[in-house]
Amino acid sequence: MSEPQVKTHENFILPINVVTKIDVSRLVSEVERVDNDMTAAAVRAKSGAQQPTQPTLSEQLSEFLNQNGLKLDAGLERSTIIKELRLLKDKAPVLHMTFAVTADTESLQKLTEWVRTTVHPQAVIAVGLQPALVAGVYLRTPNHVHDFSMRGALEGRHGLLVEELEALRGSK
Amino acid sequence: MGLFQHKKPVEPKTPQEEATDAVVNYIDETFKDELRTFGRSYFEKIINDTGALFQKDLNTTIGQVNVQLQAHVTQQLDVAIAQVNVELKERVAKQLENQFAEYNREMKDAQDLALKSLTENSEQLQAEYNDLRTMLQKNVADQKVTLTNVFEENKVRIAQMKEAQDLALKSLNDSAEALKTQYAEINDTLKTNVANQEAVLVSAFENNMGKIIEHYLLGALGDQYDLKAQLPSIIHQMDENKQAIVDDMKL
């Protein structure tokens, strides 16, 4: 029998509702908070002052724990998770996506799904807003930019308009 | 002897005395009062009747006296009024005659004065008329001389003006010809300039058309689409450039 694969930041599965790097930071903070609360509760339980209670978890953290088969009961495991999540936060690939309108959560989750399916399973998105783009997205990877906006589509096509106009005048 | 022993015996009376006693016994006080009352009423009746008759006679007499007195007074008044009328007529006639005589005299004086004044005014007017006639004749003669002179002078001036007008007309004709030529030249120049300007404007318009349409589209389409509507197009474009993105992320 093979040993169960040890979960590290490299094989963490990020749930679809963890979209941005800020969401990952929020996961780290929440696990740290839970770890502190549970450690304190364990100490109090040992002194007989209070029975330990299950901490309240956010939907993002619950989903993350479920998809990765992790539990926060053991202090050592919590510490490992915290360490690995910090590494994930620092090393996760980031795609900067600038939109012409405010991005809604549902659309961001669909884009995240595409990115994690196509580009990298742990990639996160940094969202920006630029109304001058009119429509589309301005995508920036570590070394390149990809202008998929309407402004970008129009910028290189002035010649076409002039040609159409001249053709129209010539036809008259 | 009896009770009436000492009673004197009644002496027999004479018939005269008996009649007097009977009368005295008969006309007692009551009868007298009745007689007095009857007499008083009878007397009052007589007095009233007599008073009424007297009153009637008196009224009749007063009426007659009034009539007679009225007739007398009327007659006297008629006589007096007739006399007063006669005297008043005489007096008024006399006063009127005096007044008329005085008015006649005053009117005659006034007429004399007016006539005198009219005569004097007429003489003065005659004199002024003569003076004015003399002056007018003199003025007419002077005006005649002046007009003759002016006419002569104007005759010369009109001739000169006609000559000047001919010259001006000739000059105007020359100017009109020059203007016509100049107008044609300006018209040609203007047409050329307009054509050039049109070409410049069209060229500038064509050169800037792309920017204009882009600006229009940016203004018109901004905020028209939400991200959900754009999502298929974005994913499609990212799919087309998938390999480049993946390669860049793996570096």
GROMACS .gro file of C-alpha atoms in nm:
model
  423
    1MET     CA    1   0.000   0.000   0.000
    2SER     CA    2   0.121   0.345  -0.083
    3GLU     CA    3   0.125   0.613   0.186
    4PRO     CA    4  -0.131   0.889   0.155
    5GLN     CA    5   0.011   1.187  -0.028
    6VAL     CA    6   0.133   1.457   0.210
    7LYS     CA    7  -0.043   1.784   0.145
    8THR     CA    8   0.190   2.072   0.071
    9HIS     CA    9   0.138   2.409  -0.086
   10GLU     CA   10   0.230   2.261  -0.422
   11ASN     CA   11  -0.060   2.019  -0.426
   12PHE     CA   12  -0.316   2.222  -0.237
   13ILE     CA   13  -0.646   2.246  -0.416
   14LEU     CA   14  -0.785   2.598  -0.404
   15PRO     CA   15  -1.164   2.611  -0.402
   16ILE     CA   16  -1.333   2.814  -0.669
   17ASN     CA   17  -1.448   3.081  -0.422
   18VAL     CA   18  -1.086   3.161  -0.336
   19VAL     CA   19  -1.016   3.390  -0.625
   20THR     CA   20  -0.756   3.648  -0.537
   21LYS     CA   21  -0.434   3.663  -0.344
   22ILE     CA   22  -0.623   3.854  -0.076
   23ASP     CA   23  -0.853   3.555  -0.035
   24VAL     CA   24  -0.548   3.335   0.028
   25SER     CA   25  -0.418   3.585   0.284
   26ARG     CA   26  -0.758   3.579   0.449
   27LEU     CA   27  -0.733   3.196   0.469
   28VAL     CA   28  -0.396   3.223   0.643
   29SER     CA   29  -0.527   3.478   0.893
   30GLU     CA   30  -0.833   3.272   0.967
   31VAL     CA   31  -0.636   2.948   1.024
   32GLU     CA   32  -0.400   3.141   1.254
   33ARG     CA   33  -0.697   3.275   1.448
   34VAL     CA   34  -0.854   2.929   1.472
   35ASP     CA   35  -0.521   2.784   1.584
   36ASN     CA   36  -0.493   3.044   1.861
   37ASP     CA   37  -0.851   2.992   1.971
   38MET     CA   38  -0.820   2.613   1.977
   39THR     CA   39  -0.486   2.621   2.159
   40ALA     CA   40  -0.631   2.851   2.420
   41ALA     CA   41  -0.941   2.635   2.449
   42ALA     CA   42  -0.725   2.324   2.492
   43VAL     CA   43  -0.530   2.491   2.773
   44ARG     CA   44  -0.852   2.598   2.941
   45ALA     CA   45  -0.991   2.246   2.901
   46LYS     CA   46  -0.684   2.100   3.064
   47SER     CA   47  -0.733   2.328   3.361
   48GLY     CA   48  -1.096   2.217   3.373
   49ALA     CA   49  -1.227   2.564   3.328
   50GLN     CA   50  -1.407   2.519   3.001
   51GLN     CA   51  -1.490   2.243   2.754
   52PRO     CA   52  -1.333   2.301   2.407
   53THR     CA   53  -1.579   2.420   2.145
   54GLN     CA   54  -1.566   2.389   1.769
   55PRO     CA   55  -1.462   2.722   1.612
   56THR     CA   56  -1.678   2.890   1.354
   57LEU     CA   57  -1.521   2.872   1.007
   58SER     CA   58  -1.583   3.080   0.700
   59GLU     CA   59  -1.723   2.925   0.385
   60GLN     CA   60  -1.392   2.966   0.202
   61LEU     CA   61  -1.193   2.791   0.476
   62SER     CA   62  -1.449   2.512   0.513
   63GLU     CA   63  -1.441   2.450   0.140
   64PHE     CA   64  -1.062   2.455   0.138
   65LEU     CA   65  -1.041   2.204   0.424
   66ASN     CA   66  -1.300   1.976   0.265
   67GLN     CA   67  -1.145   1.973  -0.080
   68ASN     CA   68  -0.800   1.904   0.060
   69GLY     CA   69  -0.915   1.651   0.326
   70LEU     CA   70  -0.765   1.853   0.608
   71LYS     CA   71  -0.873   1.891   0.968
   72LEU     CA   72  -0.786   2.149   1.225
   73ASP     CA   73  -0.822   1.933   1.531
   74ALA     CA   74  -0.453   1.864   1.584
   75GLY     CA   75  -0.224   2.150   1.669
   76LEU     CA   76   0.063   2.012   1.463
   77GLU     CA   77  -0.155   1.983   1.156
   78ARG     CA   78  -0.275   2.339   1.204
   79SER     CA   79   0.080   2.460   1.218
   80THR     CA   80   0.163   2.273   0.898
   81ILE     CA   81  -0.139   2.414   0.723
   82ILE     CA   82  -0.045   2.765   0.830
   83LYS     CA   83   0.308   2.724   0.705
   84GLU     CA   84   0.202   2.577   0.373
   85LEU     CA   85  -0.066   2.837   0.321
   86ARG     CA   86   0.189   3.112   0.377
   87LEU     CA   87   0.410   2.951   0.114
   88LEU     CA   88   0.114   2.923  -0.120
   89LYS     CA   89   0.033   3.289  -0.069
   90ASP     CA   90   0.384   3.388  -0.166
   91LYS     CA   91   0.428   3.151  -0.456
   92ALA     CA   92   0.087   3.123  -0.619
   93PRO     CA   93   0.096   3.252  -0.980
   94VAL     CA   94  -0.092   3.576  -1.021
   95LEU     CA   95  -0.277   3.699  -1.330
   96HIS     CA   96  -0.359   4.068  -1.327
   97MET     CA   97  -0.689   4.122  -1.498
   98THR     CA   98  -0.820   4.474  -1.553
   99PHE     CA   99  -1.184   4.514  -1.655
  100ALA     CA  100  -1.388   4.804  -1.789
  101VAL     CA  101  -1.664   4.748  -1.531
  102THR     CA  102  -1.679   4.625  -1.176
  103ALA     CA  103  -1.628   4.249  -1.169
  104ASP     CA  104  -1.899   4.044  -0.998
  105THR     CA  105  -1.818   3.737  -0.791
  106GLU     CA  106  -1.981   3.488  -1.024
  107SER     CA  107  -1.788   3.608  -1.329
  108LEU     CA  108  -1.465   3.610  -1.131
  109GLN     CA  109  -1.525   3.251  -1.024
  110LYS     CA  110  -1.581   3.145  -1.384
  111LEU     CA  111  -1.260   3.314  -1.492
  112THR     CA  112  -1.076   3.156  -1.200
  113GLU     CA  113  -1.206   2.818  -1.303
  114TRP     CA  114  -1.077   2.870  -1.656
  115VAL     CA  115  -0.740   2.991  -1.531
  116ARG     CA  116  -0.694   2.699  -1.291
  117THR     CA  117  -0.805   2.449  -1.553
  118THR     CA  118  -0.597   2.592  -1.834
  119VAL     CA  119  -0.302   2.781  -1.688
  120HIS     CA  120  -0.218   2.669  -1.335
  121PRO     CA  121  -0.426   2.488  -1.067
  122GLN     CA  122  -0.321   2.732  -0.797
  123ALA     CA  123  -0.329   3.053  -0.994
  124VAL     CA  124  -0.504   3.354  -0.841
  125ILE     CA  125  -0.631   3.675  -0.996
  126ALA     CA  126  -0.555   4.038  -0.912
  127VAL     CA  127  -0.854   4.241  -1.023
  128GLY     CA  128  -0.831   4.597  -1.155
  129LEU     CA  129  -1.082   4.849  -1.296
  130GLN     CA  130  -1.028   5.079  -1.595
  131PRO     CA  131  -1.350   5.219  -1.754
  132ALA     CA  132  -1.157   5.354  -2.054
  133LEU     CA  133  -1.124   4.998  -2.179
  134VAL     CA  134  -1.497   5.014  -2.271
  135ALA     CA  135  -1.526   4.636  -2.274
  136GLY     CA  136  -1.306   4.324  -2.256
  137VAL     CA  137  -1.008   4.265  -2.033
  138TYR     CA  138  -0.650   4.383  -2.009
  139LEU     CA  139  -0.454   4.077  -1.898
  140ARG     CA  140  -0.104   4.102  -1.752
  141THR     CA  141   0.109   3.794  -1.688
  142PRO     CA  142   0.453   3.814  -1.525
  143ASN     CA  143   0.628   3.901  -1.851
  144HIS     CA  144   0.357   3.995  -2.099
  145VAL     CA  145   0.042   4.196  -2.141
  146HIS     CA  146  -0.254   4.084  -2.348
  147ASP     CA  147  -0.495   4.360  -2.445
  148PHE     CA  148  -0.832   4.197  -2.509
  149SER     CA  149  -1.022   4.524  -2.457
  150MET     CA  150  -1.238   4.710  -2.712
  151ARG     CA  151  -1.010   5.011  -2.686
  152GLY     CA  152  -0.720   4.789  -2.788
  153ALA     CA  153  -0.923   4.645  -3.073
  154LEU     CA  154  -1.003   4.993  -3.206
  155GLU     CA  155  -0.658   5.142  -3.165
  156GLY     CA  156  -0.490   4.953  -3.444
  157ARG     CA  157  -0.773   4.985  -3.690
  158HIS     CA  158  -0.789   5.355  -3.778
  159GLY     CA  159  -0.655   5.272  -4.121
  160LEU     CA  160  -0.951   5.048  -4.190
  161LEU     CA  161  -1.196   5.329  -4.118
  162VAL     CA  162  -1.009   5.569  -4.343
  163GLU     CA  163  -0.997   5.311  -4.618
  164GLU     CA  164  -1.368   5.249  -4.587
  165LEU     CA  165  -1.434   5.622  -4.603
  166GLU     CA  166  -1.218   5.670  -4.908
  167ALA     CA  167  -1.389   5.375  -5.073
  168LEU     CA  168  -1.725   5.531  -4.993
  169ARG     CA  169  -1.618   5.866  -5.141
  170GLY     CA  170  -1.477   5.700  -5.448
  171SER     CA  171  -1.802   5.514  -5.506
  172LYS     CA  172  -1.986   5.845  -5.513
  173MET     CA  173 -16.487  12.102   8.394
  174GLY     CA  174 -16.262  11.958   8.171
  175LEU     CA  175 -15.895  11.955   8.053
  176PHE     CA  176 -15.951  12.227   7.799
  177GLN     CA  177 -16.099  12.446   8.060
  178HIS     CA  178 -15.828  12.707   8.030
  179LYS     CA  179 -15.816  12.689   7.646
  180LYS     CA  180 -15.888  13.013   7.488
  181PRO     CA  181 -16.173  12.997   7.254
  182VAL     CA  182 -16.101  13.032   6.889
  183GLU     CA  183 -16.207  13.355   6.753
  184PRO     CA  184 -16.388  13.341   6.424
  185LYS     CA  185 -16.183  13.460   6.114
  186THR     CA  186 -16.286  13.667   5.836
  187PRO     CA  187 -16.299  13.520   5.482
  188GLN     CA  188 -16.008  13.744   5.386
  189GLU     CA  189 -15.804  13.603   5.668
  190GLU     CA  190 -15.909  13.255   5.592
  191ALA     CA  191 -15.809  13.301   5.224
  192THR     CA  192 -15.473  13.443   5.334
  193ASP     CA  193 -15.419  13.153   5.570
  194ALA     CA  194 -15.521  12.910   5.299
  195VAL     CA  195 -15.276  13.067   5.056
  196VAL     CA  196 -15.007  13.060   5.318
  197ASN     CA  197 -15.083  12.699   5.396
  198TYR     CA  198 -15.098  12.605   5.029
  199ILE     CA  199 -14.781  12.782   4.905
  200ASP     CA  200 -14.536  12.616   5.133
  201GLU     CA  201 -14.158  12.598   5.088
  202THR     CA  202 -14.162  12.298   4.859
  203PHE     CA  203 -14.401  12.462   4.626
  204LYS     CA  204 -14.187  12.769   4.631
  205ASP     CA  205 -13.881  12.569   4.538
  206GLU     CA  206 -14.061  12.408   4.255
  207LEU     CA  207 -14.184  12.740   4.134
  208ARG     CA  208 -13.833  12.880   4.166
  209THR     CA  209 -13.685  12.593   3.974
  210PHE     CA  210 -13.948  12.613   3.706
  211GLY     CA  211 -13.903  12.983   3.681
  212ARG     CA  212 -13.530  12.952   3.657
  213SER     CA  213 -13.547  12.693   3.378
  214TYR     CA  214 -13.806  12.887   3.194
  215PHE     CA  215 -13.603  13.199   3.223
  216GLU     CA  216 -13.293  13.016   3.100
  217LYS     CA  217 -13.487  12.878   2.809
  218ILE     CA  218 -13.606  13.224   2.717
  219ILE     CA  219 -13.257  13.361   2.752
  220ASN     CA  220 -13.114  13.081   2.538
  221ASP     CA  221 -13.375  13.130   2.271
  222THR     CA  222 -13.325  13.498   2.275
  223GLY     CA  223 -12.945  13.449   2.269
  224ALA     CA  224 -12.971  13.218   1.972
  225LEU     CA  225 -13.188  13.461   1.786
  226PHE     CA  226 -12.957  13.737   1.881
  227GLN     CA  227 -12.658  13.533   1.773
  228LYS     CA  228 -12.824  13.458   1.441
  229ASP     CA  229 -12.912  13.821   1.387
  230LEU     CA  230 -12.565  13.920   1.487
  231ASN     CA  231 -12.407  13.674   1.243
  232THR     CA  232 -12.630  13.790   0.966
  233THR     CA  233 -12.550  14.148   1.048
  234ILE     CA  234 -12.179  14.080   1.064
  235GLY     CA  235 -12.200  13.898   0.726
  236GLN     CA  236 -12.376  14.192   0.569
  237VAL     CA  237 -12.132  14.429   0.726
  238ASN     CA  238 -11.845  14.222   0.592
  239VAL     CA  239 -11.987  14.218   0.242
  240GLN     CA  240 -12.049  14.585   0.247
  241LEU     CA  241 -11.711  14.654   0.403
  242GLN     CA  242 -11.539  14.434   0.145
  243ALA     CA  243 -11.716  14.602  -0.139
  244HIS     CA  244 -11.631  14.938   0.005
  245VAL     CA  245 -11.269  14.851   0.062
  246THR     CA  246 -11.243  14.702  -0.286
  247GLN     CA  247 -11.388  15.009  -0.441
  248GLN     CA  248 -11.154  15.228  -0.240
  249LEU     CA  249 -10.858  15.011  -0.329
  250ASP     CA  250 -10.951  15.015  -0.699
  251VAL     CA  251 -10.968  15.385  -0.693
  252ALA     CA  252 -10.642  15.409  -0.505
  253ILE     CA  253 -10.467  15.160  -0.731
  254ALA     CA  254 -10.596  15.333  -1.042
  255GLN     CA  255 -10.464  15.656  -0.909
  256VAL     CA  256 -10.134  15.501  -0.812
  257ASN     CA  257 -10.110  15.343  -1.156
  258VAL     CA  258 -10.164  15.667  -1.325
  259GLU     CA  259  -9.906  15.835  -1.111
  260LEU     CA  260  -9.662  15.550  -1.145
  261LYS     CA  261  -9.704  15.545  -1.522
  262GLU     CA  262  -9.638  15.909  -1.541
  263ARG     CA  263  -9.336  15.885  -1.319
  264VAL     CA  264  -9.192  15.581  -1.494
  265ALA     CA  265  -9.252  15.737  -1.834
  266LYS     CA  266  -9.078  16.047  -1.720
  267GLN     CA  267  -8.784  15.854  -1.580
  268LEU     CA  268  -8.760  15.642  -1.894
  269GLU     CA  269  -8.762  15.947  -2.111
  270ASN     CA  270  -8.483  16.095  -1.902
  271GLN     CA  271  -8.290  15.772  -1.917
  272PHE     CA  272  -8.339  15.737  -2.291
  273ALA     CA  273  -8.230  16.089  -2.343
  274GLU     CA  274  -7.916  16.026  -2.143
  275TYR     CA  275  -7.845  15.701  -2.329
  276ASN     CA  276  -7.897  15.867  -2.661
  277ARG     CA  277  -7.657  16.134  -2.568
  278GLU     CA  278  -7.395  15.886  -2.451
  279MET     CA  279  -7.442  15.671  -2.759
  280LYS     CA  280  -7.403  15.967  -2.977
  281ASP     CA  281  -7.082  16.058  -2.800
  282ALA     CA  282  -6.955  15.701  -2.836
  283GLN     CA  283  -7.047  15.691  -3.204
  284ASP     CA  284  -6.869  16.013  -3.256
  285LEU     CA  285  -6.562  15.877  -3.087
  286ALA     CA  286  -6.573  15.553  -3.283
  287LEU     CA  287  -6.622  15.735  -3.606
  288LYS     CA  288  -6.335  15.958  -3.527
  289SER     CA  289  -6.118  15.659  -3.442
  290LEU     CA  290  -6.219  15.475  -3.759
  291THR     CA  291  -6.141  15.774  -3.966
  292GLU     CA  292  -5.803  15.806  -3.808
  293ASN     CA  293  -5.730  15.432  -3.852
  294SER     CA  294  -5.841  15.444  -4.210
  295GLU     CA  295  -5.609  15.729  -4.280
  296GLN     CA  296  -5.326  15.548  -4.104
  297LEU     CA  297  -5.396  15.230  -4.297
  298GLN     CA  298  -5.403  15.422  -4.617
  299ALA     CA  299  -5.066  15.567  -4.536
  300GLU     CA  300  -4.922  15.230  -4.441
  301TYR     CA  301  -5.068  15.074  -4.752
  302ASN     CA  302  -4.902  15.336  -4.960
  303ASP     CA  303  -4.573  15.278  -4.785
  304LEU     CA  304  -4.597  14.902  -4.829
  305ARG     CA  305  -4.691  14.933  -5.193
  306THR     CA  306  -4.392  15.153  -5.254
  307MET     CA  307  -4.166  14.912  -5.065
  308LEU     CA  308  -4.307  14.610  -5.245
  309GLN     CA  309  -4.257  14.766  -5.582
  310LYS     CA  310  -3.902  14.844  -5.488
  311ASN     CA  311  -3.845  14.490  -5.362
  312VAL     CA  312  -3.994  14.336  -5.672
  313ALA     CA  313  -3.764  14.543  -5.884
  314ASP     CA  314  -3.467  14.438  -5.671
  315GLN     CA  315  -3.570  14.072  -5.683
  316LYS     CA  316  -3.610  14.089  -6.054
  317VAL     CA  317  -3.258  14.218  -6.091
  318THR     CA  318  -3.126  13.959  -5.846
  319LEU     CA  319  -3.307  13.669  -6.011
  320THR     CA  320  -3.180  13.775  -6.347
  321ASN     CA  321  -2.828  13.774  -6.216
  322VAL     CA  322  -2.875  13.436  -6.040
  323PHE     CA  323  -3.030  13.286  -6.350
  324GLU     CA  324  -2.732  13.393  -6.552
  325GLU     CA  325  -2.494  13.254  -6.294
  326ASN     CA  326  -2.687  12.924  -6.267
  327LYS     CA  327  -2.690  12.890  -6.638
  328VAL     CA  328  -2.314  12.889  -6.637
  329ARG     CA  329  -2.305  12.653  -6.339
  330ILE     CA  330  -2.548  12.409  -6.496
  331ALA     CA  331  -2.333  12.394  -6.802
  332GLN     CA  332  -2.033  12.325  -6.582
  333MET     CA  333  -2.223  12.059  -6.384
  334LYS     CA  334  -2.332  11.886  -6.699
  335GLU     CA  335  -1.976  11.872  -6.811
  336ALA     CA  336  -1.873  11.734  -6.469
  337GLN     CA  337  -2.152  11.477  -6.481
  338ASP     CA  338  -2.036  11.357  -6.819
  339LEU     CA  339  -1.688  11.318  -6.680
  340ALA     CA  340  -1.819  11.136  -6.368
  341LEU     CA  341  -2.035  10.907  -6.578
  342LYS     CA  342  -1.741  10.816  -6.789
  343SER     CA  343  -1.535  10.754  -6.477
  344LEU     CA  344  -1.813  10.537  -6.330
  345ASN     CA  345  -1.835  10.332  -6.642
  346ASP     CA  346  -1.461  10.281  -6.631
  347SER     CA  347  -1.482  10.184  -6.263
  348ALA     CA  348  -1.769   9.944  -6.330
  349GLU     CA  349  -1.567   9.774  -6.596
  350ALA     CA  350  -1.271   9.752  -6.361
  351LEU     CA  351  -1.492   9.616  -6.082
  352LYS     CA  352  -1.643   9.363  -6.313
  353THR     CA  353  -1.300   9.240  -6.407
  354GLN     CA  354  -1.190   9.242  -6.044
  355TYR     CA  355  -1.504   9.058  -5.939
  356ALA     CA  356  -1.440   8.786  -6.193
  357GLU     CA  357  -1.082   8.753  -6.068
  358ILE     CA  358  -1.195   8.741  -5.704
  359ASN     CA  359  -1.464   8.489  -5.791
  360ASP     CA  360  -1.209   8.263  -5.953
  361THR     CA  361  -0.971   8.303  -5.658
  362LEU     CA  362  -1.248   8.237  -5.411
  363LYS     CA  363  -1.361   7.924  -5.589
  364THR     CA  364  -1.004   7.799  -5.594
  365ASN     CA  365  -0.961   7.876  -5.224
  366VAL     CA  366  -1.289   7.712  -5.133
  367ALA     CA  367  -1.193   7.401  -5.325
  368ASN     CA  368  -0.856   7.397  -5.151
  369GLN     CA  369  -1.014   7.449  -4.809
  370GLU     CA  370  -1.264   7.176  -4.879
  371ALA     CA  371  -0.986   6.940  -4.977
  372VAL     CA  372  -0.792   7.032  -4.660
  373LEU     CA  373  -1.096   6.985  -4.440
  374VAL     CA  374  -1.189   6.655  -4.600
  375SER     CA  375  -0.834   6.536  -4.564
  376ALA     CA  376  -0.823   6.640  -4.197
  377PHE     CA  377  -1.160   6.480  -4.141
  378GLU     CA  378  -1.048   6.158  -4.300
  379ASN     CA  379  -0.724   6.157  -4.105
  380ASN     CA  380  -0.906   6.207  -3.777
  381MET     CA  381  -1.205   5.993  -3.859
  382GLY     CA  382  -1.063   5.690  -3.679
  383LYS     CA  383  -1.007   5.886  -3.361
  384ILE     CA  384  -1.348   6.048  -3.385
  385ILE     CA  385  -1.528   5.717  -3.421
  386GLU     CA  386  -1.317   5.562  -3.150
  387HIS     CA  387  -1.394   5.849  -2.917
  388TYR     CA  388  -1.760   5.819  -3.004
  389LEU     CA  389  -1.763   5.448  -2.938
  390LEU     CA  390  -1.577   5.488  -2.611
  391GLY     CA  391  -1.829   5.745  -2.497
  392ALA     CA  392  -2.132   5.563  -2.628
  393LEU     CA  393  -2.052   5.211  -2.518
  394GLY     CA  394  -1.895   5.282  -2.181
  395ASP     CA  395  -2.083   5.109  -1.898
  396GLN     CA  396  -2.318   4.945  -2.144
  397TYR     CA  397  -2.206   4.586  -2.081
  398ASP     CA  398  -2.153   4.416  -1.751
  399LEU     CA  399  -1.886   4.155  -1.702
  400LYS     CA  400  -2.129   3.865  -1.739
  401ALA     CA  401  -2.214   3.978  -2.090
  402GLN     CA  402  -1.845   4.016  -2.176
  403LEU     CA  403  -1.739   3.687  -2.016
  404PRO     CA  404  -1.785   3.457  -2.321
  405SER     CA  405  -1.588   3.695  -2.538
  406ILE     CA  406  -1.311   3.729  -2.277
  407ILE     CA  407  -1.280   3.354  -2.230
  408HIS     CA  408  -1.280   3.306  -2.605
  409GLN     CA  409  -0.997   3.554  -2.648
  410MET     CA  410  -0.803   3.399  -2.362
  411ASP     CA  411  -0.854   3.057  -2.520
  412GLU     CA  412  -0.706   3.187  -2.842
  413ASN     CA  413  -0.402   3.315  -2.653
  414LYS     CA  414  -0.395   3.027  -2.406
  415GLN     CA  415  -0.057   2.896  -2.507
  416ALA     CA  416   0.117   3.229  -2.471
  417ILE     CA  417  -0.033   3.281  -2.128
  418VAL     CA  418   0.060   2.933  -2.009
  419ASP     CA  419   0.415   2.967  -2.139
  420ASP     CA  420   0.458   3.297  -1.965
  421MET     CA  421   0.326   3.161  -1.636
  422LYS     CA  422   0.565   2.864  -1.648
  423LEU     CA  423   0.873   3.076  -1.689
   0.00000   0.00000   0.00000
